[in-house]
Amino acid sequence: SKLGLSFYLANEADTLTLGKKISTVLKPNLIIFLNGNLGAGKTTLVRGILHGLGHQHTVKSPTYNLVEIYKISRLYLYHFDFYRFSDPYEWEEAGFRDYFNANSVCLIEWPEKAAGLLPAADLQINFQILESGRNISIHADTDAGEQCLLCLRHRQNPD
Ligand code: ATP
Ligand code: MG
C-alpha cells in the first residue's frame, strides 16, 4: 500500500500551519478528499492551504453553495462541501464534471455524499476530533498523491 503520514494538531493555528505546508506540495490535477465529522477542521485546513498559496481574502465554508472557486495565478482551486448535496441531477446542472481537470486542484469536504459521481481521490485527509486538538492522517491512493506526500514528508524532516 502507499505512503501515509499522520500529525497531531493541538489547535487551530496548527491546522493552518499544516495547510500552509500542504500548499507547497500541491500540483494541478490533484483530487483531495477531506474526511471527518462536523467541526473537525476541514475548512480550517483549506483556509491554511489558500493562505499558503497567497490568497489574501476570506475563505468561506461552501456548505450552502456546494463550491467556492479560487484562481491563484494559473491554478484553479475548487473547494467543495457536499454536506447538503443529495440530488445527482444537480451534479450535471452545475457542470461539476468540468471542475476536475489538468488546471485544477479539488479539495472536497463530505465526499461520501457525492459517492458515485466524484472521481477517485489522489489523497485522503482524515480528521479525528480528540478531547483536545485533532489527529490528522493523510494517505495516498495514486502515484501523484504519493509524490505530494513524499515532498511533504521531506518538508517535515529535511535530512
Ligand atoms: P464542517 O463539516 O461543519 O464543514 P469542518 O470540518 O470544516 O466542519 P472547521 O469549520 O474547519 O470544521 O472547524 C471547526 C472548528 O474547529 C473551528 O472553530 C476551528 O477553529 C476548530 N479547529 C480547527 N483545527 C483545530 C485543532 N487542531 N484543534 C482544535 N480546534 C480546531
Ligand atoms: Mg467545513
mmCIF file of C-alpha atoms and ligand atoms in Angstrom:
data_model
loop_
_atom_site.group_PDB
_atom_site.id
_atom_site.type_symbol
_atom_site.label_atom_id
_atom_site.label_comp_id
_atom_site.label_asym_id
_atom_site.label_seq_id
_atom_site.Cartn_x
_atom_site.Cartn_y
_atom_site.Cartn_z
ATOM 1 C CA SER A 1 0.000 0.000 0.000
ATOM 2 C CA LYS A 2 1.016 3.591 -0.499
ATOM 3 C CA LEU A 3 2.588 6.119 1.815
ATOM 4 C CA GLY A 4 0.723 7.623 4.783
ATOM 5 C CA LEU A 5 1.585 10.410 7.235
ATOM 6 C CA SER A 6 -0.048 11.479 10.477
ATOM 7 C CA PHE A 7 0.052 14.575 12.635
ATOM 8 C CA TYR A 8 -1.266 15.765 15.981
ATOM 9 C CA LEU A 9 -2.659 19.300 15.712
ATOM 10 C CA ALA A 10 -3.104 20.901 19.142
ATOM 11 C CA ASN A 11 -5.118 23.923 17.991
ATOM 12 C CA GLU A 12 -6.452 25.893 15.042
ATOM 13 C CA ALA A 13 -3.054 27.519 14.429
ATOM 14 C CA ASP A 14 -1.506 24.059 13.947
ATOM 15 C CA THR A 15 -4.199 23.180 11.396
ATOM 16 C CA LEU A 16 -3.492 26.406 9.472
ATOM 17 C CA THR A 17 0.260 25.687 9.560
ATOM 18 C CA LEU A 18 -0.230 22.184 8.178
ATOM 19 C CA GLY A 19 -2.411 23.667 5.431
ATOM 20 C CA LYS A 20 0.395 26.064 4.515
ATOM 21 C CA LYS A 21 2.859 23.164 4.308
ATOM 22 C CA ILE A 22 0.455 21.189 2.136
ATOM 23 C CA SER A 23 0.086 24.217 -0.151
ATOM 24 C CA THR A 24 3.784 23.973 -1.045
ATOM 25 C CA VAL A 25 3.449 20.405 -2.397
ATOM 26 C CA LEU A 26 0.221 20.732 -4.409
ATOM 27 C CA LYS A 27 0.202 20.041 -8.135
ATOM 28 C CA PRO A 28 -2.538 20.726 -10.678
ATOM 29 C CA ASN A 29 -4.905 17.814 -11.351
ATOM 30 C CA LEU A 30 -4.984 16.626 -7.730
ATOM 31 C CA ILE A 31 -8.189 15.471 -6.070
ATOM 32 C CA ILE A 32 -8.135 15.582 -2.286
ATOM 33 C CA PHE A 33 -10.875 14.212 -0.027
ATOM 34 C CA LEU A 34 -11.236 15.762 3.443
ATOM 35 C CA ASN A 35 -12.931 13.201 5.680
ATOM 36 C CA GLY A 36 -14.154 13.927 9.185
ATOM 37 C CA ASN A 37 -17.108 14.919 11.334
ATOM 38 C CA LEU A 38 -18.782 18.303 11.605
ATOM 39 C CA GLY A 39 -16.328 20.754 13.147
ATOM 40 C CA ALA A 40 -13.297 18.514 12.604
ATOM 41 C CA GLY A 41 -11.232 21.272 10.965
ATOM 42 C CA LYS A 42 -11.589 20.536 7.232
ATOM 43 C CA THR A 43 -12.422 24.119 6.221
ATOM 44 C CA THR A 44 -9.679 25.410 8.516
ATOM 45 C CA LEU A 45 -7.130 23.277 6.659
ATOM 46 C CA VAL A 46 -8.374 24.622 3.312
ATOM 47 C CA ARG A 47 -8.000 28.155 4.715
ATOM 48 C CA GLY A 48 -4.345 27.366 5.572
ATOM 49 C CA ILE A 49 -3.786 25.963 2.078
ATOM 50 C CA LEU A 50 -5.269 29.061 0.432
ATOM 51 C CA HIS A 51 -3.274 31.437 2.620
ATOM 52 C CA GLY A 52 -0.168 29.395 1.776
ATOM 53 C CA LEU A 53 -0.896 29.864 -1.925
ATOM 54 C CA GLY A 54 -1.076 33.628 -1.383
ATOM 55 C CA HIS A 55 -4.845 34.121 -1.214
ATOM 56 C CA GLN A 56 -5.354 37.235 0.932
ATOM 57 C CA HIS A 57 -9.130 37.306 1.260
ATOM 58 C CA THR A 58 -11.643 35.396 3.326
ATOM 59 C CA VAL A 59 -12.251 31.694 2.827
ATOM 60 C CA LYS A 60 -15.924 30.911 3.261
ATOM 61 C CA SER A 61 -17.287 27.463 4.001
ATOM 62 C CA PRO A 62 -19.055 26.284 0.819
ATOM 63 C CA THR A 63 -21.751 24.490 2.818
ATOM 64 C CA TYR A 64 -24.642 26.332 1.148
ATOM 65 C CA ASN A 65 -23.348 26.786 -2.414
ATOM 66 C CA LEU A 66 -21.512 23.413 -2.620
ATOM 67 C CA VAL A 67 -18.394 25.018 -4.132
ATOM 68 C CA GLU A 68 -16.175 28.073 -3.728
ATOM 69 C CA ILE A 69 -13.853 28.908 -6.619
ATOM 70 C CA TYR A 70 -10.393 30.442 -6.290
ATOM 71 C CA LYS A 71 -7.940 31.372 -9.037
ATOM 72 C CA ILE A 72 -4.366 31.890 -7.894
ATOM 73 C CA SER A 73 -2.107 32.804 -10.805
ATOM 74 C CA ARG A 74 -2.793 29.992 -13.282
ATOM 75 C CA LEU A 75 -4.140 27.497 -10.778
ATOM 76 C CA TYR A 76 -7.835 26.978 -10.121
ATOM 77 C CA LEU A 77 -8.710 25.697 -6.689
ATOM 78 C CA TYR A 78 -12.211 24.332 -6.157
ATOM 79 C CA HIS A 79 -13.339 23.885 -2.564
ATOM 80 C CA PHE A 80 -16.383 21.640 -2.419
ATOM 81 C CA ASP A 81 -18.594 20.788 0.535
ATOM 82 C CA PHE A 82 -21.176 18.143 -0.307
ATOM 83 C CA TYR A 83 -22.804 18.073 3.134
ATOM 84 C CA ARG A 84 -26.083 19.367 1.681
ATOM 85 C CA PHE A 85 -25.807 17.573 -1.650
ATOM 86 C CA SER A 86 -28.465 14.977 -2.378
ATOM 87 C CA ASP A 87 -29.762 15.347 -5.934
ATOM 88 C CA PRO A 88 -27.494 13.778 -8.607
ATOM 89 C CA TYR A 89 -29.274 15.971 -11.193
ATOM 90 C CA GLU A 90 -27.643 18.954 -9.503
ATOM 91 C CA TRP A 91 -24.225 17.491 -10.373
ATOM 92 C CA GLU A 92 -24.993 17.712 -14.118
ATOM 93 C CA GLU A 93 -26.804 21.025 -13.756
ATOM 94 C CA ALA A 94 -23.820 22.657 -12.035
ATOM 95 C CA GLY A 95 -21.329 21.195 -14.533
ATOM 96 C CA PHE A 96 -19.185 19.773 -11.738
ATOM 97 C CA ARG A 97 -17.624 17.224 -14.092
ATOM 98 C CA ASP A 98 -15.664 20.063 -15.742
ATOM 99 C CA TYR A 99 -14.141 21.145 -12.438
ATOM 100 C CA PHE A 100 -11.886 18.090 -12.397
ATOM 101 C CA ASN A 101 -9.200 18.935 -14.930
ATOM 102 C CA ALA A 102 -5.496 19.446 -15.557
ATOM 103 C CA ASN A 103 -5.501 23.051 -14.286
ATOM 104 C CA SER A 104 -7.315 22.492 -11.030
ATOM 105 C CA VAL A 105 -6.850 21.259 -7.508
ATOM 106 C CA CYS A 106 -10.095 19.983 -5.962
ATOM 107 C CA LEU A 107 -10.478 19.892 -2.169
ATOM 108 C CA ILE A 108 -13.646 18.085 -1.154
ATOM 109 C CA GLU A 109 -15.466 18.025 2.197
ATOM 110 C CA TRP A 110 -18.103 15.314 2.701
ATOM 111 C CA PRO A 111 -17.118 13.349 -0.460
ATOM 112 C CA GLU A 112 -19.206 10.372 0.682
ATOM 113 C CA LYS A 113 -22.354 12.427 -0.015
ATOM 114 C CA ALA A 114 -21.420 12.512 -3.721
ATOM 115 C CA ALA A 115 -20.176 8.923 -3.956
ATOM 116 C CA GLY A 116 -20.624 7.504 -7.441
ATOM 117 C CA LEU A 117 -20.263 10.948 -9.033
ATOM 118 C CA LEU A 118 -16.876 12.093 -7.789
ATOM 119 C CA PRO A 119 -13.718 10.799 -9.440
ATOM 120 C CA ALA A 120 -11.328 8.823 -7.217
ATOM 121 C CA ALA A 121 -9.104 10.749 -4.817
ATOM 122 C CA ASP A 122 -5.325 11.103 -5.111
ATOM 123 C CA LEU A 123 -5.035 11.971 -1.413
ATOM 124 C CA GLN A 124 -7.366 11.416 1.517
ATOM 125 C CA ILE A 125 -7.020 13.501 4.647
ATOM 126 C CA ASN A 126 -8.790 12.041 7.685
ATOM 127 C CA PHE A 127 -9.612 14.221 10.690
ATOM 128 C CA GLN A 128 -10.252 12.802 14.120
ATOM 129 C CA ILE A 129 -11.584 15.033 16.890
ATOM 130 C CA LEU A 130 -9.826 14.465 20.222
ATOM 131 C CA GLU A 131 -10.714 15.814 23.657
ATOM 132 C CA SER A 132 -8.077 18.398 22.946
ATOM 133 C CA GLY A 133 -6.956 19.041 19.372
ATOM 134 C CA ARG A 134 -7.151 16.792 16.319
ATOM 135 C CA ASN A 135 -5.387 13.821 14.801
ATOM 136 C CA ILE A 136 -4.914 14.055 11.049
ATOM 137 C CA SER A 137 -3.794 11.219 8.841
ATOM 138 C CA ILE A 138 -3.060 11.586 5.157
ATOM 139 C CA HIS A 139 -2.769 8.719 2.738
ATOM 140 C CA ALA A 140 -2.093 8.499 -0.960
ATOM 141 C CA ASP A 141 -4.269 6.454 -3.303
ATOM 142 C CA THR A 142 -2.337 7.255 -6.506
ATOM 143 C CA ASP A 143 1.247 7.835 -7.605
ATOM 144 C CA ALA A 144 0.527 11.567 -7.962
ATOM 145 C CA GLY A 145 -0.729 11.639 -4.387
ATOM 146 C CA GLU A 146 2.294 9.716 -3.210
ATOM 147 C CA GLN A 147 4.651 12.230 -4.861
ATOM 148 C CA CYS A 148 2.989 15.006 -2.842
ATOM 149 C CA LEU A 149 3.307 13.074 0.398
ATOM 150 C CA LEU A 150 6.986 12.351 -0.245
ATOM 151 C CA CYS A 151 7.544 16.110 -0.643
ATOM 152 C CA LEU A 152 5.516 16.833 2.477
ATOM 153 C CA ARG A 153 7.495 14.301 4.499
ATOM 154 C CA HIS A 154 10.721 15.853 3.247
ATOM 155 C CA ARG A 155 9.498 19.287 4.408
ATOM 156 C CA GLN A 156 8.749 17.880 7.846
ATOM 157 C CA ASN A 157 12.076 16.050 8.180
ATOM 158 C CA PRO A 158 14.692 17.511 5.844
ATOM 159 C CA ASP A 159 17.888 15.432 6.061
HETATM 160 P P1 ATP B 1 -17.956 21.111 8.706
HETATM 161 O O1 ATP B 1 -18.046 19.642 8.376
HETATM 162 O O2 ATP B 1 -19.103 21.555 9.564
HETATM 163 O O3 ATP B 1 -17.750 21.956 7.486
HETATM 164 P P2 ATP B 1 -15.139 21.469 9.345
HETATM 165 O O4 ATP B 1 -14.506 20.123 9.431
HETATM 166 O O5 ATP B 1 -14.962 22.215 8.074
HETATM 167 O O6 ATP B 1 -16.679 21.316 9.688
HETATM 168 P P3 ATP B 1 -13.993 23.803 10.631
HETATM 169 O O7 ATP B 1 -15.076 24.738 10.322
HETATM 170 O O8 ATP B 1 -12.725 23.888 9.852
HETATM 171 O O9 ATP B 1 -14.566 22.298 10.580
HETATM 172 O O10 ATP B 1 -13.520 23.909 12.154
HETATM 173 C C1 ATP B 1 -14.407 23.808 13.236
HETATM 174 C C2 ATP B 1 -13.734 24.357 14.469
HETATM 175 O O11 ATP B 1 -12.586 23.588 14.814
HETATM 176 C C3 ATP B 1 -13.249 25.784 14.300
HETATM 177 O O12 ATP B 1 -13.693 26.517 15.421
HETATM 178 C C4 ATP B 1 -11.740 25.661 14.290
HETATM 179 O O13 ATP B 1 -11.116 26.789 14.850
HETATM 180 C C5 ATP B 1 -11.521 24.446 15.163
HETATM 181 N N1 ATP B 1 -10.229 23.769 14.929
HETATM 182 C C6 ATP B 1 -9.555 23.605 13.763
HETATM 183 N N2 ATP B 1 -8.429 22.898 13.952
HETATM 184 C C7 ATP B 1 -8.357 22.610 15.294
HETATM 185 C C8 ATP B 1 -7.420 21.882 16.111
HETATM 186 N N3 ATP B 1 -6.331 21.304 15.587
HETATM 187 N N4 ATP B 1 -7.697 21.783 17.431
HETATM 188 C C9 ATP B 1 -8.809 22.344 17.957
HETATM 189 N N5 ATP B 1 -9.725 23.035 17.240
HETATM 190 C C10 ATP B 1 -9.504 23.171 15.918
HETATM 191 MG MG MG B 2 -16.283 22.810 6.615
#
